[in-house]
Structure formats: C-alpha cells, structure tokens
Short mmCIF file of C-alpha atoms and ligand atoms in Angstrom, two decimals:
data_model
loop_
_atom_site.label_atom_id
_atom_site.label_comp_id
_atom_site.label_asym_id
_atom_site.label_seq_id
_atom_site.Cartn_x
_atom_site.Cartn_y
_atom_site.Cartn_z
CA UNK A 1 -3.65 -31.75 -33.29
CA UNK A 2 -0.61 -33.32 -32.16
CA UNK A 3 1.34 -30.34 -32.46
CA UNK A 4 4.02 -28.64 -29.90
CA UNK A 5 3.22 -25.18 -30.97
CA UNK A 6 0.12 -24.04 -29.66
CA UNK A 7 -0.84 -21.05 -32.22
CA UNK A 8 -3.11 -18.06 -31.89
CA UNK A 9 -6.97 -19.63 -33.17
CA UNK A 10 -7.22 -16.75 -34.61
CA UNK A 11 -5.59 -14.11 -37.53
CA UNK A 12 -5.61 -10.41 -37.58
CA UNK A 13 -8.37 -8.42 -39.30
CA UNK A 14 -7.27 -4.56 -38.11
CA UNK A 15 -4.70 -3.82 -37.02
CA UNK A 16 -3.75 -0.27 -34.23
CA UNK A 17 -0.01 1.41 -34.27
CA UNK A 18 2.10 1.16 -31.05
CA UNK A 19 4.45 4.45 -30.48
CA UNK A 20 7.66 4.40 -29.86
CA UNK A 21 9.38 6.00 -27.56
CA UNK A 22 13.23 6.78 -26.31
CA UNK A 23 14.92 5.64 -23.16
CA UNK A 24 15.31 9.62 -22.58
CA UNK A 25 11.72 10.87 -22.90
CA UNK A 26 10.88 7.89 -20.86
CA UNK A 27 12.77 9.14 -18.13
CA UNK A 28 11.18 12.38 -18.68
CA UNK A 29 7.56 11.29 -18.79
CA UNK A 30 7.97 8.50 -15.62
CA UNK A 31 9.19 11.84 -13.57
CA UNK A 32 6.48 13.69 -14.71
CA UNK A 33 4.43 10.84 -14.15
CA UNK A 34 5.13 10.61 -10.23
CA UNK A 35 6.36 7.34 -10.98
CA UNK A 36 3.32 6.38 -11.50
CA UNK A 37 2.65 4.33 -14.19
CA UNK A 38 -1.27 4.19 -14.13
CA UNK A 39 -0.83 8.50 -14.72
CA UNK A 40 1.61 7.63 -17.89
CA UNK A 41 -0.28 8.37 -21.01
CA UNK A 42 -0.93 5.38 -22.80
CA UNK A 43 0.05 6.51 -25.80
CA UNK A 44 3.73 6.59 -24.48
CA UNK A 45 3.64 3.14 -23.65
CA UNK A 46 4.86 0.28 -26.10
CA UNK A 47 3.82 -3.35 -24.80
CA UNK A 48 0.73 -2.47 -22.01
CA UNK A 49 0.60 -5.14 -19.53
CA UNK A 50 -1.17 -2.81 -16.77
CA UNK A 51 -4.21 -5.27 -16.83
CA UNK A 52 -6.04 -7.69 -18.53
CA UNK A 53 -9.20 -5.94 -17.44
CA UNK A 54 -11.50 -4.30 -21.00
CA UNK A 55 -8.18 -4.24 -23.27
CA UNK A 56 -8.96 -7.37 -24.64
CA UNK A 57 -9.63 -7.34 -28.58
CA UNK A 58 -12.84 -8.21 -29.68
CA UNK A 59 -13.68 -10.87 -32.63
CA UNK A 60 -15.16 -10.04 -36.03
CA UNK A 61 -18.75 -11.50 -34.25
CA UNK A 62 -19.00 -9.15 -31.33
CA UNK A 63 -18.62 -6.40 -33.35
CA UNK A 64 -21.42 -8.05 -35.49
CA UNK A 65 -23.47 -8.17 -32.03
CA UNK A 66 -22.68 -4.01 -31.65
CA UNK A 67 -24.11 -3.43 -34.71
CA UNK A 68 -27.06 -5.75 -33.84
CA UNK A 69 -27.18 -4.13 -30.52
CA UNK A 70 -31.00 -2.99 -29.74
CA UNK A 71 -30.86 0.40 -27.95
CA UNK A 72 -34.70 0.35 -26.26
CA UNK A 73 -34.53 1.45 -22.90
CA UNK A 74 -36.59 -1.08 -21.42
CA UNK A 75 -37.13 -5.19 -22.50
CA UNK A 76 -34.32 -4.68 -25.58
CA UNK A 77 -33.65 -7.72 -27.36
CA UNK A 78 -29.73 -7.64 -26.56
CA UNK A 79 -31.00 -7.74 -23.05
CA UNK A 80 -33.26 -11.37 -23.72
CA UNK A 81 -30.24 -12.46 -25.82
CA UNK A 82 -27.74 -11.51 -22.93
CA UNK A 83 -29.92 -13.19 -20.29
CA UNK A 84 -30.04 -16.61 -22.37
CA UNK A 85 -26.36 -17.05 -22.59
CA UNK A 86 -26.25 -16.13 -18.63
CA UNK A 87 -28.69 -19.00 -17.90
CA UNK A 88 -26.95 -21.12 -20.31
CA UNK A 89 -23.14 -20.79 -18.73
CA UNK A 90 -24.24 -19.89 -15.08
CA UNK A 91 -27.84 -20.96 -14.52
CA UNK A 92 -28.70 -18.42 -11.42
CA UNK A 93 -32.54 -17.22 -11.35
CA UNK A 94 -31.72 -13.29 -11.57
CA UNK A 95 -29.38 -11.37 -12.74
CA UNK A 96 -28.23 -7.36 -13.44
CA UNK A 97 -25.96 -6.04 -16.04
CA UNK A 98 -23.94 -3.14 -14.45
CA UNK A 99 -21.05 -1.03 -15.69
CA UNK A 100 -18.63 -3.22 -14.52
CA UNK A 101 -17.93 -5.70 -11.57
CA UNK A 102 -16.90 -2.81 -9.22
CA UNK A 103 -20.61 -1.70 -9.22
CA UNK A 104 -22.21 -5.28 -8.97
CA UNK A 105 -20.07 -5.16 -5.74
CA UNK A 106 -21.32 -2.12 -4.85
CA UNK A 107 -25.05 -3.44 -5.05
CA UNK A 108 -24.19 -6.54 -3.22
CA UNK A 109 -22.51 -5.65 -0.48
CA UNK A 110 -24.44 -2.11 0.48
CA UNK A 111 -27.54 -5.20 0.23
CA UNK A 112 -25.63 -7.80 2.21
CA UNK A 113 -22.88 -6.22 4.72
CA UNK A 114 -23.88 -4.39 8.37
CA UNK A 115 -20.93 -2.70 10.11
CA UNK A 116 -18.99 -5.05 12.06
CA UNK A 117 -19.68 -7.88 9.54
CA UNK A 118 -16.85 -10.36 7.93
CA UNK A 119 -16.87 -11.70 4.33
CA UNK A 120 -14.20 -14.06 3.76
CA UNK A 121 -12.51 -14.23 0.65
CA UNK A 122 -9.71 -16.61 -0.74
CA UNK A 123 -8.42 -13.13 -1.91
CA UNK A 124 -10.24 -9.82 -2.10
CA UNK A 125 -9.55 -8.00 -4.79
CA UNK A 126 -8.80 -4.42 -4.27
CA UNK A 127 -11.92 -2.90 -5.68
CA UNK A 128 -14.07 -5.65 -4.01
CA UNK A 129 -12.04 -4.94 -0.32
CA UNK A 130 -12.75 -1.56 -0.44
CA UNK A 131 -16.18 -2.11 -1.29
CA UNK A 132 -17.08 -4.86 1.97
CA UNK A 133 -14.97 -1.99 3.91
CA UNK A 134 -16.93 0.86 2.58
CA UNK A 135 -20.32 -0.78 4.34
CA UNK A 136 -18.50 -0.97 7.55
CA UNK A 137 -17.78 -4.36 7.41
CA UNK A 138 -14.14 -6.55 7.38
CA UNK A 139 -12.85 -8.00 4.56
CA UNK A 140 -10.76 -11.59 5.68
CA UNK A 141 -8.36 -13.12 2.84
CA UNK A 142 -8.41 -16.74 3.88
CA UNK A 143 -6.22 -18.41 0.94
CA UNK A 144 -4.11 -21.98 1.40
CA UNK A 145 -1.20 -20.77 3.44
CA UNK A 146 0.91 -22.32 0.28
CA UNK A 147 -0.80 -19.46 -2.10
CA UNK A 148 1.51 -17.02 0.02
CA UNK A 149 4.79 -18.56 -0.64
CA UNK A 150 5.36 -17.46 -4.43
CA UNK A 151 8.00 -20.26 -5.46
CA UNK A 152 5.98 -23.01 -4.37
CA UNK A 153 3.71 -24.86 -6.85
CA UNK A 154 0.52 -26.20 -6.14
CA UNK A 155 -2.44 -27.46 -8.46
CA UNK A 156 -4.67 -24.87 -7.34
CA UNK A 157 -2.39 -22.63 -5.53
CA UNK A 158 -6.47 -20.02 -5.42
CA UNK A 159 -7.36 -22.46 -2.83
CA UNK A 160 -9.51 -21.26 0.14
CA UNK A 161 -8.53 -22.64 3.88
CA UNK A 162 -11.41 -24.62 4.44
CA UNK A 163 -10.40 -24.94 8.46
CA UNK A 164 -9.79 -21.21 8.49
CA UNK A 165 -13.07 -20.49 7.00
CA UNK A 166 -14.84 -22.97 9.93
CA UNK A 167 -12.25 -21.03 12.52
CA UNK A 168 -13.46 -17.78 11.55
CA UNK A 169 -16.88 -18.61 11.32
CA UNK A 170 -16.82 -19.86 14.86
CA UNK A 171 -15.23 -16.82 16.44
CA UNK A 172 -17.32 -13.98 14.62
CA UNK A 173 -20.59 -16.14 14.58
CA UNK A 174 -22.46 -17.31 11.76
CA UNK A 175 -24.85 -14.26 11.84
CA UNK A 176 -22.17 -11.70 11.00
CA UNK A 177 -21.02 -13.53 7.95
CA UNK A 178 -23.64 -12.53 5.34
CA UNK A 179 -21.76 -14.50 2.69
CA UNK A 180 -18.91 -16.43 1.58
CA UNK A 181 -16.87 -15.20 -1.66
CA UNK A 182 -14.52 -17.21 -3.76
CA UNK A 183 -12.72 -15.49 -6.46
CA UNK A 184 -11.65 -17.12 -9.37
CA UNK A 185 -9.01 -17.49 -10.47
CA UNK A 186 -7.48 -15.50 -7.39
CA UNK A 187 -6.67 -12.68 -9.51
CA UNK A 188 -4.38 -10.97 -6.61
CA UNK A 189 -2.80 -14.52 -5.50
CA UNK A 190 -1.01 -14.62 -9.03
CA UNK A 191 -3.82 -15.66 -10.87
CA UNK A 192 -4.03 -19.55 -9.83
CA UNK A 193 -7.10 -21.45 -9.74
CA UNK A 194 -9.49 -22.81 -7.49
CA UNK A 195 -10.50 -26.81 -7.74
CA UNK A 196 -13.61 -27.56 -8.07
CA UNK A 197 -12.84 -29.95 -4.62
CA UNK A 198 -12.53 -26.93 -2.69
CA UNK A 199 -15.85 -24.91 -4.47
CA UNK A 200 -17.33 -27.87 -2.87
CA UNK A 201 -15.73 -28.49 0.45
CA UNK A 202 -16.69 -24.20 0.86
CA UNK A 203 -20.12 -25.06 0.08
CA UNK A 204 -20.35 -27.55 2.85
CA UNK A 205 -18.93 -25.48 5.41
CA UNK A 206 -21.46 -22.33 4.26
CA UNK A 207 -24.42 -25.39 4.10
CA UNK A 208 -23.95 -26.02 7.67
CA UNK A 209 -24.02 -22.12 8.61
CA UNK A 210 -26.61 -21.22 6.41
CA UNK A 211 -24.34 -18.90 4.93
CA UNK A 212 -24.70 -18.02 1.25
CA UNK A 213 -21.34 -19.10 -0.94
CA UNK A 214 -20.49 -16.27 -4.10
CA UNK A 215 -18.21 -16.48 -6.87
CA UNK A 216 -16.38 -13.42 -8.29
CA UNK A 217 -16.60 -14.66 -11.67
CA UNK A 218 -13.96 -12.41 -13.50
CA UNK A 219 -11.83 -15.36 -14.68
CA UNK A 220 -14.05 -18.45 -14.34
CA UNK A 221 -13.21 -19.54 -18.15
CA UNK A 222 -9.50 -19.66 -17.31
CA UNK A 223 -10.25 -21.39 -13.69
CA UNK A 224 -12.37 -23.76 -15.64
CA UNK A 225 -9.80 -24.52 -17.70
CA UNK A 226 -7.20 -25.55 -15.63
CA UNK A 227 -9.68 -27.64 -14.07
CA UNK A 228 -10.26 -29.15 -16.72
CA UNK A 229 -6.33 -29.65 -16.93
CA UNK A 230 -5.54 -30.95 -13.48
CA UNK A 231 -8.29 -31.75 -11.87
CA UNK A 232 -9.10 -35.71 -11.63
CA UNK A 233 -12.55 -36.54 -13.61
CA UNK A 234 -12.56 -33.19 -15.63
CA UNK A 235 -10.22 -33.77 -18.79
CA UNK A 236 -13.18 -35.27 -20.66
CA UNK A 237 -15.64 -32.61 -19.81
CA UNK A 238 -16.51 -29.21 -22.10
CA UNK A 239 -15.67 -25.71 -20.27
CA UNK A 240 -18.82 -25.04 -20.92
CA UNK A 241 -20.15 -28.24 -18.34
CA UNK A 242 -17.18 -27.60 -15.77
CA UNK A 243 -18.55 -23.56 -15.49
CA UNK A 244 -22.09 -24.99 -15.13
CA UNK A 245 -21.19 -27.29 -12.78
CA UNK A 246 -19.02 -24.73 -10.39
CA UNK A 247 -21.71 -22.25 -10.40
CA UNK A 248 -24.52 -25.06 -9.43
CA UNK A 249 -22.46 -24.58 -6.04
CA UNK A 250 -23.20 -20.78 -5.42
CA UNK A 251 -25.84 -18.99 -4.65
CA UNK A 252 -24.78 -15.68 -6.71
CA UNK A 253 -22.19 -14.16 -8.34
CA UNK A 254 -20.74 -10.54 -9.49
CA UNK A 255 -18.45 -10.44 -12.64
CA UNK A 256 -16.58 -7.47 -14.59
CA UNK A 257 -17.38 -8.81 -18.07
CA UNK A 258 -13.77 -6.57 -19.01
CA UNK A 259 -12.16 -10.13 -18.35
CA UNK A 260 -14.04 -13.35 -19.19
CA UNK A 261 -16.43 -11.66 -21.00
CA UNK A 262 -14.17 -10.38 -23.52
CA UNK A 263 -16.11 -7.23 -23.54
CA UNK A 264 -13.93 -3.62 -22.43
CA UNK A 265 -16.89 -2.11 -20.65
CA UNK A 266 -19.84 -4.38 -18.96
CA UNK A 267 -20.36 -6.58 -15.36
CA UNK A 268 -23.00 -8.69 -13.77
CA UNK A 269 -24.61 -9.33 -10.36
CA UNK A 270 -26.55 -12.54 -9.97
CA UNK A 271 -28.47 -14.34 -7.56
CA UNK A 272 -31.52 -17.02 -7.16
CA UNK A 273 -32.98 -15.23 -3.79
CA UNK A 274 -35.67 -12.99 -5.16
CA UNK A 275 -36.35 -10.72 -2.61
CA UNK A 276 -32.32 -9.53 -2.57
CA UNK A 277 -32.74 -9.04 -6.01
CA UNK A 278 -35.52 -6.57 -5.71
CA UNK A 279 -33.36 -4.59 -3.03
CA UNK A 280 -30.81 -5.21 -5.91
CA UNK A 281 -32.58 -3.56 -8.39
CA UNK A 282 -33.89 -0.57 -6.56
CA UNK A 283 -30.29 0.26 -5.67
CA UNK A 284 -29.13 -0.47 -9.42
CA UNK A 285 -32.20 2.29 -10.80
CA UNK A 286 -30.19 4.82 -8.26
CA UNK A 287 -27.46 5.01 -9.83
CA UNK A 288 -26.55 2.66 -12.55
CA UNK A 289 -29.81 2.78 -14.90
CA UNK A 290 -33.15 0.36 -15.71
CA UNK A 291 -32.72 -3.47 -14.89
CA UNK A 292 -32.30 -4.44 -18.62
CA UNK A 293 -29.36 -2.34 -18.92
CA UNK A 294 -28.08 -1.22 -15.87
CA UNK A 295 -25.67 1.28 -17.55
CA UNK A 296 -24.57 -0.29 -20.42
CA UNK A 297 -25.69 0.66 -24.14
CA UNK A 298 -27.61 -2.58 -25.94
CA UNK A 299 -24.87 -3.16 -27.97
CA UNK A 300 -22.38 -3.66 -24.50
CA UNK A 301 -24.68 -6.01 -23.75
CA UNK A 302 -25.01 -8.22 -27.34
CA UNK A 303 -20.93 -8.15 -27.52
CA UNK A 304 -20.99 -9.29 -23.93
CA UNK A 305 -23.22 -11.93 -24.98
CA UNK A 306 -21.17 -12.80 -27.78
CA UNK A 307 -18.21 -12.66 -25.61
CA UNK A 308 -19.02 -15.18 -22.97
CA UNK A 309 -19.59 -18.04 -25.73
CA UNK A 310 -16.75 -17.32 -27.14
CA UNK A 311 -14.22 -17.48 -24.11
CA UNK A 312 -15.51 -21.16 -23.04
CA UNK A 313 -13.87 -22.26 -26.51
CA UNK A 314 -11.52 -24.87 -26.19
CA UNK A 315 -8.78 -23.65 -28.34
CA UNK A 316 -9.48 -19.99 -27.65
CA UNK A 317 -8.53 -21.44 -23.89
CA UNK A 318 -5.74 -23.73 -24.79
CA UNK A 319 -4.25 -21.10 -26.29
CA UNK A 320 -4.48 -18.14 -23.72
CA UNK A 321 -3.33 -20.59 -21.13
CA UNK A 322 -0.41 -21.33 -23.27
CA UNK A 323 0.68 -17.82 -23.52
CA UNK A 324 0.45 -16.92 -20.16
CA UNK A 325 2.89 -20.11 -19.46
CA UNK A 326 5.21 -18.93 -22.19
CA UNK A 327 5.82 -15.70 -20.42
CA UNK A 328 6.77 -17.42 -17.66
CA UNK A 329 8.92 -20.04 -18.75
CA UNK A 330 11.10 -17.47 -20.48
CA UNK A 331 11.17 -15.76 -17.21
CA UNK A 332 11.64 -18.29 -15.18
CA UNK A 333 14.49 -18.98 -17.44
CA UNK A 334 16.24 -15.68 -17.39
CA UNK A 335 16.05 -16.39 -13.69
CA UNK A 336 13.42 -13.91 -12.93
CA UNK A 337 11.83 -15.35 -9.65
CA UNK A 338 7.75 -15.49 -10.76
CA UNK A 339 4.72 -16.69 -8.64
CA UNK A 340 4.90 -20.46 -9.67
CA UNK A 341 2.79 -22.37 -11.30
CA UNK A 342 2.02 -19.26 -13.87
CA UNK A 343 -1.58 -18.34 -13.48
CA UNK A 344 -4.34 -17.70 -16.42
CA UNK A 345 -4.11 -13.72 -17.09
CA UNK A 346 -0.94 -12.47 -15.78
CA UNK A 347 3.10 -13.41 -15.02
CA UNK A 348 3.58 -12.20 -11.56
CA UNK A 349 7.19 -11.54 -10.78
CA UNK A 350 8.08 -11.92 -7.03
CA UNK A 351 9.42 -8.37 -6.39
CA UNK A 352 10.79 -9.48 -2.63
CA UNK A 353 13.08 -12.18 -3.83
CA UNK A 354 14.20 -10.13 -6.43
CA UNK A 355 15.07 -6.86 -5.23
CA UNK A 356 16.07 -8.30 -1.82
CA UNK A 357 17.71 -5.13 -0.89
CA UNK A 358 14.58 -2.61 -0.89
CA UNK A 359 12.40 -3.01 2.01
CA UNK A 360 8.83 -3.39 1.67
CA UNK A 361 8.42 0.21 2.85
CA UNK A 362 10.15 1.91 -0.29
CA UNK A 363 8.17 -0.23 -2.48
CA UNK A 364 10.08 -2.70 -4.24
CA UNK A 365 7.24 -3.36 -6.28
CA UNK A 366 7.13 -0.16 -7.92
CA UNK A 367 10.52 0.51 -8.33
CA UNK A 368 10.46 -2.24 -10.62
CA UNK A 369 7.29 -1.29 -12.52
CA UNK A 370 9.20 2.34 -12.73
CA UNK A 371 12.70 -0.06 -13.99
CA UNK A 372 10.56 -2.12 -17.18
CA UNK A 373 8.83 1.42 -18.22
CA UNK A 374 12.77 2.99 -18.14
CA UNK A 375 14.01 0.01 -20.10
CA UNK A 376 11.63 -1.37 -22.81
CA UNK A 377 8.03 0.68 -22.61
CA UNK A 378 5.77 -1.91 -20.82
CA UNK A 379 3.82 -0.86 -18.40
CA UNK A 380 3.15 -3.69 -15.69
CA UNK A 381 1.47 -3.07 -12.11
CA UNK A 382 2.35 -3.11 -8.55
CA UNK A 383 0.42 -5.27 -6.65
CA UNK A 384 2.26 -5.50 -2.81
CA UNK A 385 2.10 -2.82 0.19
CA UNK A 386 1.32 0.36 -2.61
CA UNK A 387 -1.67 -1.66 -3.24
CA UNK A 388 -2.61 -2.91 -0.02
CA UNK A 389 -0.81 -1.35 2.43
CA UNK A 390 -1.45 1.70 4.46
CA UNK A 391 -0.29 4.66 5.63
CA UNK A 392 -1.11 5.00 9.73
CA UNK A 393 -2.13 8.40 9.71
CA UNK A 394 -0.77 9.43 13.09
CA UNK A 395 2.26 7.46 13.36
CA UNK A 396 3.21 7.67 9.66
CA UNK A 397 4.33 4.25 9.72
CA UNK A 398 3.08 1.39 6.75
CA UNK A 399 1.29 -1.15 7.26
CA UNK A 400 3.43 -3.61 4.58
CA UNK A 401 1.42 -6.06 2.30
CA UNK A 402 2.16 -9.95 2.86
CA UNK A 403 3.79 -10.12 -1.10
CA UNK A 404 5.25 -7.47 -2.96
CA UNK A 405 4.33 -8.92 -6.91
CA UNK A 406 4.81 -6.74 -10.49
CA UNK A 407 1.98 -7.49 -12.52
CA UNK A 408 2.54 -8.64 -16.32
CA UNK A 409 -1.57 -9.10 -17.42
CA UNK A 410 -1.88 -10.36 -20.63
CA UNK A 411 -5.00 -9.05 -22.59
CA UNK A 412 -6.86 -11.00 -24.47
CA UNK A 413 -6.21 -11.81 -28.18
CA UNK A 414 -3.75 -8.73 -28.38
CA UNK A 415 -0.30 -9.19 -28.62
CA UNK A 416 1.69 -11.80 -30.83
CA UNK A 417 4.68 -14.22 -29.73
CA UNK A 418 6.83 -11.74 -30.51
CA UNK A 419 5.84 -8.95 -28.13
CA UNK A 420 5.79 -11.66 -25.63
CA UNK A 421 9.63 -12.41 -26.49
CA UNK A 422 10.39 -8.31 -26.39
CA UNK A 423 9.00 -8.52 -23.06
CA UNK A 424 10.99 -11.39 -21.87
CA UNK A 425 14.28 -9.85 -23.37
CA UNK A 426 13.55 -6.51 -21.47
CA UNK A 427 12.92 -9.05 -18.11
CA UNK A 428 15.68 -10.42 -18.53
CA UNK A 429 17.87 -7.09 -19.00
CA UNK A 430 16.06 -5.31 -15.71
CA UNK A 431 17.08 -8.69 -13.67
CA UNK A 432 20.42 -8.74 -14.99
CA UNK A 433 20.98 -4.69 -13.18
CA UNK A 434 18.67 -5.46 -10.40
CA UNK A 435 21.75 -4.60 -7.84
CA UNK A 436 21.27 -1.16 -8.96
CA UNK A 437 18.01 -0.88 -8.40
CA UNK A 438 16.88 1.79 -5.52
CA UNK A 439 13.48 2.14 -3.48
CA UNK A 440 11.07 4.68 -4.01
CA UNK A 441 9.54 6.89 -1.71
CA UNK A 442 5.88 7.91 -1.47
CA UNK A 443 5.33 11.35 -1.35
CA UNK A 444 1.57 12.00 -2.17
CA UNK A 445 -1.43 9.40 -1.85
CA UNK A 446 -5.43 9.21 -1.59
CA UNK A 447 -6.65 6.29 0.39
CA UNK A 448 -8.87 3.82 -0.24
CA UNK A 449 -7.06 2.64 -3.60
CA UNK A 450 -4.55 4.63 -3.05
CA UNK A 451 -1.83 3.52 -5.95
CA UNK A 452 -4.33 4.65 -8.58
CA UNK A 453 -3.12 8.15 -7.56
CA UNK A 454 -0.23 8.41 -5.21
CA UNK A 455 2.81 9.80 -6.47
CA UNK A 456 6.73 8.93 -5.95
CA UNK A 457 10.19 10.25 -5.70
CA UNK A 458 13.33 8.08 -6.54
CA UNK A 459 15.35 7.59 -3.15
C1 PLP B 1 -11.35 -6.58 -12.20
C2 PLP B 1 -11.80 -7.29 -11.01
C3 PLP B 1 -12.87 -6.82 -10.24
C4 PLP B 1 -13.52 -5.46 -10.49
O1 PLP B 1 -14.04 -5.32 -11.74
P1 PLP B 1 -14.07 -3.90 -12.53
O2 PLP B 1 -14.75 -4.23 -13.80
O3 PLP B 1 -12.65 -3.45 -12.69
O4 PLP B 1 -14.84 -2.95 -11.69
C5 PLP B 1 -13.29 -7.59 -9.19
N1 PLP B 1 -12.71 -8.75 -8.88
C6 PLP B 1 -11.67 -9.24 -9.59
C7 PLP B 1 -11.07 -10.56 -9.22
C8 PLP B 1 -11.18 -8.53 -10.67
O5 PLP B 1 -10.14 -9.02 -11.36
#
C-alpha cells in the first residue's frame, strides 16, 4: 500500500504464443479480409483488442470450479452453487443462466415488448437494439447530452437524462414503455459509469409510472468501482455492498457473464415478478435448454460462479481500472483525441476529431481500425455509423451514427504493461500519418448488425 505503481494481483501460470506477422502479409490478409477486421483470422492478429467480451483469462480457481463442474441435466449442484453467489451479489428472486446476454435479451424482450413499444436506454447496445427492434418495438438512447461530446469529462459521463426519460414517457404514454434499461457501464458511450444518484433518480421516475427499471449488468463490477471512486459516501463501502445496493433499485436484470463474470461463454436473465419468469422459462426450454442450465455445460456455470466473486475484488478492480487509464494517458499524451474520462473496459479513440477529413459516410472509424491492423497487428473495433448506421435501401443514402469511436477493449487479466506500451507506440505512429489516411467505402453488408459482415474497399 502506498505505492504509485499499481501491479497486476496476479502472476502467470500458462502461458499461449502470439504470431507474428509482417507489415506485407498484413496488407494481404486486411484485403482479403474486406477490411474487415472481425473476418481476420485471429491467429494473424498480435495484440487483440476487438472486445473485452469471453477473452478474458480465467484464474487457477475457475478452472478448479470446471473440473468441479456437475454435468446433471436437471437440479446440478453448479446450478445451486451458481444461484447462491447470484443472490449474494444481486439479490433478485429468479433468475436463468443462458448462453450469453444476447439471449437473456432475447427472452426478455420477446416477454416484455409489443410493436410500437419504447424502451429507453442510457445506451443500447447493439445486440440489445436489435433485439427491442426485432419485437417491433423502438429502442430510445437517452444518455446526459455531455456523454455525446467525447472530450468532455464528467464523473459519470453513463448518465441517463432523467428529464428526457419523464419527456418521453409523457409523449408515448406510460403503457407503451414496458421497462426502463440502464446499462452499465455504458459500454457504447466509451465505457463510463453510471452514479448510483442517477440509478436512483431513474427509479423514481419508473416508481411514479409503474414502469419496471432493468440493469444490463455486463460491467456492473467496473461501474461499482468507480462509484466507489467518485461517488460521495461510497469510498468506505466493499464492491460487493455498492453492487447490492444498485441492484436493490431494479426490478431485473440480463448480463453476458463474457464480461463481469470473467467467464468466455455464459449470461443471465433475472427478475423478482414470478409470473414473467414462468413466460421466461417456457421461452428459455425452446431454444436455449432446462432452467438449471439454460445452455451452458455445469462447469460454465461453477467458473461463472467462481468468476463473479472474484471480479468484486478490490485489487483485482483497482488494478483493471488502472490499466484501462494507462492506455489512455499514453494516448492522450501522444495526442490521440480519446473519449475522456477513460472508461472501465476499453480506450475509445474519437475517430471524428481525428481523421477530420473523412466524412462520416466513408467510415472514418474503420479506416482507422484497417490503419492499427496495417501498422502494429491489433485489432480494435469500429463503433460509429458501420455500427449503427444504415443504409436507406431506396435512396442509398446513410443514416450517420452521432460518434464515430475505434474501440481498444482490454480483456481481462491478459496482456502485461508492455503490450499496453506496444499499443500506445503503434497509436502514436498511426496519429502521427493520420493526414494520409483515406475513407473506405462499403461495398457489401447484411443488416441488422451489419459490421459483423459487411465488407470494404479502400477509396
Ligand atoms: C456484450 C454486451 C451485451 C451482449 O452480450 P453477449 O454475451 O455478447 O451476447 C449486451 N449489453 C452490453 C452492454 C454488452 O457489452
């Protein structure tokens, strides 16, 4: 204690090769790629920042827990052990395991959502957007109007608009909002966190409507953390009593587990109304598997157990918060322009205000993902109009996204200091060139979720 340098709580047990590659099969395999990165082979990718989501490394317990993972179909004892920790950290009356978060969403909002129906969101993520859309109903990001200016710094930047959330609510009607979702941290806002002030100020609002108030869970270790960090009354408090507290404010919850949970496969949909829960469940049987497994093997759901323990740990947090920030600051320093404050998983570069001379419209975004591959090997991800925007289908004109970010997630207990320096040196390389820079050009795509797919030619 006492100490500037913040160090891994942890040392390495096993250790997995990274390939290396040239600048010239690079260019080679990007082409071939469609300029792409999510259809790059992993193995030709050195430092994988693509996402933070199930490439974490697990500890010498969890893999303990897969051994002791009990493989019944029905009542196993990783289930009972799973359900424990679940009451313990988030204290809701039922819950699912599912494959991952995308499918608790599923279940929810097929049991929730009627056509013409809004959920508001601080931010949807893009899985759970096109799963409120798929039921017919609107998806409304509501954030702080600060969270979409990236150079500006605020506390908790993940902030939902309380008065938007009333305004909305009065012009749709209460009776087409079937719930309220916060998602924390805002993993598509640049990571930052929501204060515990606001959980409770959306509460209110959905206590006068009668509204039911979710949490996408995915990062609530790393929200709770920087609560505990700069939130007034919190510094003294455990993560563990800041989580229970913020979920005492909701009345469910769906989680991918491939974050927070430290787990790379696993998710959970919660609640404490008992009659969605059995619509829940029927829905789950359909197509993910029994209630006390819901798709997952026993041993999924013992590491996942394992895993949410572990991730309220003070210095596990201390120190993946500290990483995160060290990306940044050496960006920041290099004069990279980043979403400020950092947030908890992921740098997120501000692709606009770097590249000022590609329009939104040849994708800014991705011609820098396509720039850090080229350079150094790292594979980061677009998150601006390839993500969220859309092709009119009669006009051919784009509808542009309101940021165009690059994407450096961090995965959990995986890469060392030094990495995170290569990484920074590459940064600050691309930046140096960014006049030379050009747009892309989109020349095949699949919507929804189109950038999982769509292909590119340089302009
Ligand atoms: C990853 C993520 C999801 C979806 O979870 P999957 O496990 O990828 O299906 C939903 N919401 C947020 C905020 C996420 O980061």
């Amino acid at each position: 204690m006492g100490r500037r340098t913040i160090i891994e709580p942890f040392r390495i047990k096993s250790v997995e090769p990274i390939h290396m590659t040239t600048r010239d099969e690079r260019v080679h395999l990007l082409e071939e790629a469609g300029y792409n990165a999510f259809l790059l082979r992993a193995q030709d990718v050195l430092i994988d920042l693509l996402t933070d989501s199930g490439t974490g490394a697990m500890s010498a317990e969890q893999w303990a827990s897969m051994m002791r993972g009990d493989e019944s179909y029905a009542g196993a004892r990783s289930y009972y052990r799973l359900a424990e920790v679940i009451e313990e950290i988030f204290g809701f009356r039922f819950f699912l395991p599912t494959h991952q978060g995308r499918a608790a969403e599923r279940i929810l909002f097929e049991s929730t959502c009627r056509p013409g129906d809004v959920v508001p969101n601080n931010t949807h993520f893009d899985t759970t957007r096109a799963n409120v859309e798929a039921t017919g109903a609107r998806a409304v990001d509501i954030p702080i109007a600060i969270a979409r200016r990236p150079s500006a710094i605020h506390p908790f930047k993940g902030n939902m608009d309380v008065e938007a959330l009333e305004a909305l609510i009065a012009e749709v009607g209460a009776e087409r909002v079937p719930l309220v979702m916060l998602t924390v941290t805002n993993n598509s806002g640049g990571g930052q966190p929501i204060s515990m002030e606001n959980v409770r100020a959306v509460r209110a609002v959905c206590d006068r409507h009668g509204i039911p108030l979710y949490i996408d869970a995915c990062r609530f270790a790393e929200n709770c953390w920087f609560i505990r960090e700069r939130e007034e009354g919190y510094a003294d408090k455990t993560p563990l009593e800041i989580a229970r507290e913020l979920f005492s404010y909701a009345d469910g919850m769906t989680m991918s587990a491939k974050k927070d949970g430290l787990v790379n496969i696993g998710g959970l949909l919660a609640c404490n109304d008992e009659s969605l829960f059995k619509s829940e469940s029927r829905l789950l049987i359909l197509t993910e598997g029994f209630p006390t497994y819901g798709g997952l093997a026993g041993r999924d759901l013992d590491a996942m157990a394992t895993g949410l323990r572990e991730v309220l740990d003070i210095d596990y947090l201390r120190y993946r918060i500290a990483s995160t920030a060290y990306l940044g600051r050496s960006l920041t320093e290099a004069g990279v322009p980043i979403v400020q404050p950092t947030g908890g998983h992921a740098v997120y570069i501000d692709a606009a205000a770097m590249l000022p001379h590609i329009p939104a419209h040849h994708y800014p975004g991705q011609a820098l993902v396509a720039e850090l591959y080229l350079e150094g090997g790292i594979r980061a991800v677009e998150i601006g109009t390839v993500m969220f925007g859309a092709t009119d289908p009669e006009s051919g004109e784009e509808r542009t996204a309101p940021m165009e970010l690059v994407r450096l997630a961090i995965p959990r207990r995986v890469f060392t200091q030094s990495h995170i320096d290569y990484v920074g040196e590459v940064m600050a390389d691309v930046h140096a060139n960014r006049d030379t820079l050009r747009g892309l050009a989109m020349t095949w795509q699949s919507p929804p979720l189109r950038h999982f797919t769509a292909r590119f030619a340089r302009l």
